[in-house]
CSV table of C-alpha atoms in Angstrom, one decimal:
chain,number,residue,atom,x,y,z
A,30,UNK,CA,-17.1,-10.8,10.4
A,31,UNK,CA,-16.2,-7.4,9.0
A,32,UNK,CA,-15.5,-7.5,5.2
A,33,UNK,CA,-13.7,-4.5,3.7
A,34,UNK,CA,-13.3,-3.5,0.1
A,35,UNK,CA,-10.7,-1.0,-1.3
A,36,UNK,CA,-10.1,0.9,-4.5
A,37,UNK,CA,-12.0,-0.2,-7.6
A,38,UNK,CA,-13.4,-3.2,-5.7
A,39,UNK,CA,-15.0,-0.8,-3.3
A,40,UNK,CA,-16.4,1.2,-6.2
A,41,UNK,CA,-17.8,-1.9,-8.0
A,42,UNK,CA,-19.4,-3.3,-4.9
A,43,UNK,CA,-20.6,0.1,-3.8
A,44,UNK,CA,-19.6,0.1,-0.2
A,45,UNK,CA,-16.4,0.2,1.8
A,46,UNK,CA,-17.3,-2.4,4.5
A,47,UNK,CA,-20.1,-4.6,5.7
A,48,UNK,CA,-20.8,-7.1,8.4
A,49,UNK,CA,-21.2,-10.6,6.9
A,50,UNK,CA,-22.6,-13.5,8.7
A,51,UNK,CA,-20.9,-16.6,7.4
A,52,UNK,CA,-19.7,-20.1,8.2
A,53,UNK,CA,-17.4,-20.2,5.2
A,54,UNK,CA,-14.4,-22.2,6.2
A,55,UNK,CA,-12.0,-20.5,3.8
A,56,UNK,CA,-11.5,-17.2,2.0
A,57,UNK,CA,-12.4,-18.9,-1.3
A,58,UNK,CA,-15.7,-20.2,0.2
A,59,UNK,CA,-16.5,-16.7,1.4
A,60,UNK,CA,-15.9,-15.3,-2.1
A,61,UNK,CA,-18.2,-17.9,-3.6
A,62,UNK,CA,-20.9,-16.9,-1.1
A,63,UNK,CA,-20.5,-13.2,-2.0
A,64,UNK,CA,-20.5,-13.9,-5.7
A,65,UNK,CA,-23.8,-15.8,-5.3
A,66,UNK,CA,-25.5,-12.7,-3.7
A,67,UNK,CA,-25.7,-10.3,-6.6
A,68,UNK,CA,-24.2,-9.5,-10.0
A,69,UNK,CA,-22.1,-6.6,-8.6
A,70,UNK,CA,-20.3,-9.1,-6.4
A,71,UNK,CA,-20.0,-11.7,-9.1
A,72,UNK,CA,-18.5,-9.0,-11.4
A,73,UNK,CA,-16.1,-7.6,-8.8
A,74,UNK,CA,-14.7,-11.1,-7.9
A,75,UNK,CA,-14.7,-12.4,-11.5
A,76,UNK,CA,-10.9,-12.3,-11.8
A,77,UNK,CA,-9.1,-13.4,-8.7
A,78,UNK,CA,-5.7,-12.9,-10.2
A,79,UNK,CA,-6.3,-9.1,-10.0
A,80,UNK,CA,-7.2,-9.3,-6.3
A,81,UNK,CA,-5.4,-9.7,-3.0
A,82,UNK,CA,-6.8,-10.6,0.5
A,83,UNK,CA,-5.8,-9.6,4.0
A,84,UNK,CA,-7.0,-11.4,7.1
A,85,UNK,CA,-6.9,-9.3,10.3
A,86,UNK,CA,-4.7,-6.8,8.4
A,87,UNK,CA,-2.1,-9.3,7.2
A,88,UNK,CA,-1.7,-10.4,3.6
A,89,UNK,CA,-3.0,-13.9,3.1
A,90,UNK,CA,-4.1,-16.3,0.4
A,91,UNK,CA,-7.5,-17.4,-1.0
A,92,UNK,CA,-7.1,-20.9,0.4
A,93,UNK,CA,-6.5,-19.7,4.0
A,94,UNK,CA,-8.9,-20.7,6.7
A,95,UNK,CA,-11.3,-18.2,8.3
A,96,UNK,CA,-11.5,-19.7,11.7
A,97,UNK,CA,-11.0,-17.0,14.3
A,98,UNK,CA,-10.7,-14.2,11.7
A,99,UNK,CA,-12.6,-11.0,12.5
A,100,UNK,CA,-11.7,-8.8,9.5
A,101,UNK,CA,-11.3,-9.8,5.9
A,102,UNK,CA,-10.2,-7.2,3.4
A,103,UNK,CA,-10.2,-7.5,-0.4
A,104,UNK,CA,-8.3,-5.2,-2.7
A,105,UNK,CA,-6.4,-4.9,-6.0
A,106,UNK,CA,-2.6,-5.2,-6.0
A,107,UNK,CA,-1.1,-2.3,-4.0
A,108,UNK,CA,0.3,0.8,-5.7
A,109,UNK,CA,2.1,2.7,-3.0
A,110,UNK,CA,5.4,4.5,-3.1
B,21,UNK,CA,12.6,5.4,13.7
B,22,UNK,CA,9.8,7.7,12.6
B,23,UNK,CA,7.1,6.2,10.4
B,24,UNK,CA,4.2,8.5,9.5
B,25,UNK,CA,1.0,7.9,7.4
B,26,UNK,CA,-0.5,11.3,7.0
B,27,UNK,CA,-2.8,13.4,4.9
B,28,UNK,CA,-0.9,16.6,5.4
B,29,UNK,CA,1.9,17.9,3.2
B,30,UNK,CA,5.4,17.6,4.5
B,31,UNK,CA,8.6,19.5,3.9
B,32,UNK,CA,11.1,17.0,2.5
B,33,UNK,CA,14.1,19.3,2.9
B,34,UNK,CA,13.3,20.0,6.6
B,35,UNK,CA,12.6,16.4,7.2
B,36,UNK,CA,15.9,15.4,5.7
B,37,UNK,CA,17.8,18.0,7.7
B,38,UNK,CA,16.2,17.0,10.9
B,39,UNK,CA,16.8,13.3,10.2
B,40,UNK,CA,20.5,13.9,9.3
B,41,UNK,CA,21.0,16.0,12.5
B,42,UNK,CA,19.6,13.2,14.7
B,43,UNK,CA,21.7,10.3,13.5
B,44,UNK,CA,24.8,10.4,15.6
B,45,UNK,CA,27.5,8.0,14.5
B,46,UNK,CA,26.2,7.7,10.9
B,47,UNK,CA,28.4,8.4,8.0
B,48,UNK,CA,25.8,8.3,5.3
B,49,UNK,CA,22.2,9.4,4.7
B,50,UNK,CA,20.2,8.4,1.6
B,51,UNK,CA,16.8,9.8,0.9
B,52,UNK,CA,14.2,9.4,-1.8
B,53,UNK,CA,11.1,11.6,-2.4
B,54,UNK,CA,8.2,10.5,-4.6
B,55,UNK,CA,6.2,13.1,-6.5
B,56,UNK,CA,2.9,13.1,-8.2
B,57,UNK,CA,3.9,12.6,-11.9
B,58,UNK,CA,2.0,14.4,-14.6
B,59,UNK,CA,3.5,12.8,-17.7
B,60,UNK,CA,1.5,14.6,-20.4
B,61,UNK,CA,-0.3,17.5,-18.7
B,62,UNK,CA,-3.6,15.7,-18.4
B,63,UNK,CA,-3.6,15.0,-14.7
B,64,UNK,CA,-5.8,17.1,-12.4
B,65,UNK,CA,-5.0,15.3,-9.2
B,66,UNK,CA,-4.1,12.0,-7.6
B,67,UNK,CA,-6.2,10.4,-4.9
B,68,UNK,CA,-4.5,7.9,-2.6
B,69,UNK,CA,-6.6,5.5,-0.7
B,70,UNK,CA,-5.2,3.3,2.1
B,71,UNK,CA,-6.2,0.8,4.7
B,72,UNK,CA,-5.9,2.5,8.1
B,73,UNK,CA,-4.3,0.1,10.6
B,74,UNK,CA,-2.9,-2.3,8.1
B,75,UNK,CA,-0.9,0.5,6.5
B,76,UNK,CA,0.9,1.4,9.7
B,77,UNK,CA,1.6,-2.2,10.5
B,78,UNK,CA,2.9,-3.0,7.0
B,79,UNK,CA,5.2,0.0,7.0
B,80,UNK,CA,6.5,-0.9,10.5
B,81,UNK,CA,7.1,-4.5,9.3
B,82,UNK,CA,9.0,-3.4,6.2
B,83,UNK,CA,11.1,-0.9,8.2
B,84,UNK,CA,11.9,-3.7,10.7
B,85,UNK,CA,13.0,-6.0,7.9
B,86,UNK,CA,15.3,-3.3,6.6
B,87,UNK,CA,16.9,-2.9,10.0
B,88,UNK,CA,17.4,-6.7,10.2
B,89,UNK,CA,19.1,-6.9,6.8
B,90,UNK,CA,21.3,-3.8,7.1
B,91,UNK,CA,23.1,-2.2,10.0
B,92,UNK,CA,21.1,1.1,10.1
B,93,UNK,CA,21.4,4.0,12.5
B,94,UNK,CA,17.9,5.1,11.7
B,95,UNK,CA,15.0,4.9,9.2
B,96,UNK,CA,12.4,7.5,8.2
B,97,UNK,CA,9.2,6.8,6.2
B,98,UNK,CA,6.5,9.4,5.5
B,99,UNK,CA,3.6,8.4,3.2
B,100,UNK,CA,0.6,10.6,2.4
B,101,UNK,CA,-2.9,9.7,1.5
B,102,UNK,CA,-5.9,11.7,0.2
B,103,UNK,CA,-6.0,14.1,-2.7
B,104,UNK,CA,-2.7,15.4,-4.1
B,105,UNK,CA,-2.0,17.9,-6.8
B,106,UNK,CA,0.5,17.3,-9.7
B,107,UNK,CA,4.1,17.8,-8.5
B,108,UNK,CA,3.2,17.3,-4.8
B,109,UNK,CA,5.4,15.2,-2.6
B,110,UNK,CA,3.7,11.8,-2.0
B,111,UNK,CA,6.2,10.1,0.2
B,112,UNK,CA,9.8,10.0,1.3
B,113,UNK,CA,12.2,7.5,2.9
B,114,UNK,CA,15.5,8.2,4.5
B,115,UNK,CA,18.1,5.8,5.8
B,116,UNK,CA,21.2,6.4,7.8
B,117,UNK,CA,24.1,4.1,8.3
B,118,UNK,CA,27.9,4.1,9.0
B,119,UNK,CA,28.6,3.5,5.3
B,120,UNK,CA,26.8,4.5,2.1
B,121,UNK,CA,26.2,1.0,0.6
B,122,UNK,CA,23.8,0.0,3.4
B,123,UNK,CA,22.0,3.3,3.2
B,124,UNK,CA,21.6,3.1,-0.6
B,125,UNK,CA,20.5,-0.5,-0.6
B,126,UNK,CA,18.1,-0.3,2.3
B,127,UNK,CA,16.4,2.8,0.8
B,128,UNK,CA,15.8,0.9,-2.4
B,129,UNK,CA,14.5,-2.1,-0.4
B,130,UNK,CA,12.1,0.2,1.4
B,131,UNK,CA,10.9,1.7,-1.8
B,132,UNK,CA,10.4,-1.7,-3.5
B,133,UNK,CA,8.4,-3.0,-0.6
B,134,UNK,CA,6.4,0.1,0.0
B,135,UNK,CA,5.3,0.1,-3.6
B,136,UNK,CA,3.9,-3.5,-3.6
B,137,UNK,CA,3.3,-4.5,0.1
B,138,UNK,CA,2.0,-1.3,1.8
B,139,UNK,CA,-1.8,-1.1,1.3
B,140,UNK,CA,-2.1,2.1,-0.8
B,141,UNK,CA,-4.0,2.5,-4.0
B,142,UNK,CA,-3.5,5.4,-6.4
B,143,UNK,CA,-6.2,6.9,-8.6
B,144,UNK,CA,-5.4,9.4,-11.3
B,145,UNK,CA,-8.1,12.1,-11.8
B,146,UNK,CA,-7.8,13.4,-15.3
B,147,UNK,CA,-9.7,15.9,-17.3
B,148,UNK,CA,-11.5,13.0,-19.0
B,149,UNK,CA,-12.3,10.9,-16.0
B,150,UNK,CA,-10.5,8.9,-13.3
B,151,UNK,CA,-8.5,5.6,-13.6
B,152,UNK,CA,-7.0,3.4,-10.9
B,153,UNK,CA,-3.3,3.0,-11.4
B,154,UNK,CA,-2.5,-0.7,-12.2
B,155,UNK,CA,0.3,-2.5,-10.4
B,156,UNK,CA,3.2,-3.3,-12.7
B,157,UNK,CA,4.6,-6.8,-13.1
B,158,UNK,CA,8.1,-5.3,-12.7
B,159,UNK,CA,7.1,-3.9,-9.3
B,160,UNK,CA,6.3,-7.4,-8.1
B,161,UNK,CA,9.4,-8.7,-9.8
B,162,UNK,CA,11.6,-6.1,-8.1
B,163,UNK,CA,10.9,-7.8,-4.7
B,164,UNK,CA,12.7,-10.9,-6.0
B,165,UNK,CA,16.1,-9.3,-6.0
B,166,UNK,CA,16.0,-9.0,-2.2
């Protein structure tokens, strides 16, 4: 699946998007996989209260299942307007 | 209904006049324009990042919700992204309805939701470095009143 990062999360991880091969059943399981990769991921995902997730471009939650999802995006709380 | 996510500057006055001229049957138009604020003279620019695709879908959803809650003749939303200078127009909303209450309330509703539910992120570029603007608890709390 495509995993996208925005704002300071993109800067901390160092890339805007990547293709990730995973069998993680939930968003939380995907986050644990990413955190186990490298320190920069562990650091970026250290405080989940400061992060939001969208599945196929719809806001979702960390316990949501990933079955059938093609695009996962992680980002800080939005600051539009 | 015109919803635009764009990098280019826009003319809020011209947009408002065109919108007002197009809303036959309306008796009230309310508009809001957001500017790049430079509180203490230290801001060089603001950079606005967004999530192409989701941004357009989120704005369309928010505008559709406004049209469900209030009887509106029309809705306009323009939101910019990219690098903006201090004082520049970031975004505007306009709502038109038969009476003013619906136009005022729906414009506030649109602003509250665009602030916290449309995937934009603001970064302030100052003379001493750059900082991402943090979301405020009160912005999230503002959604509760709707």
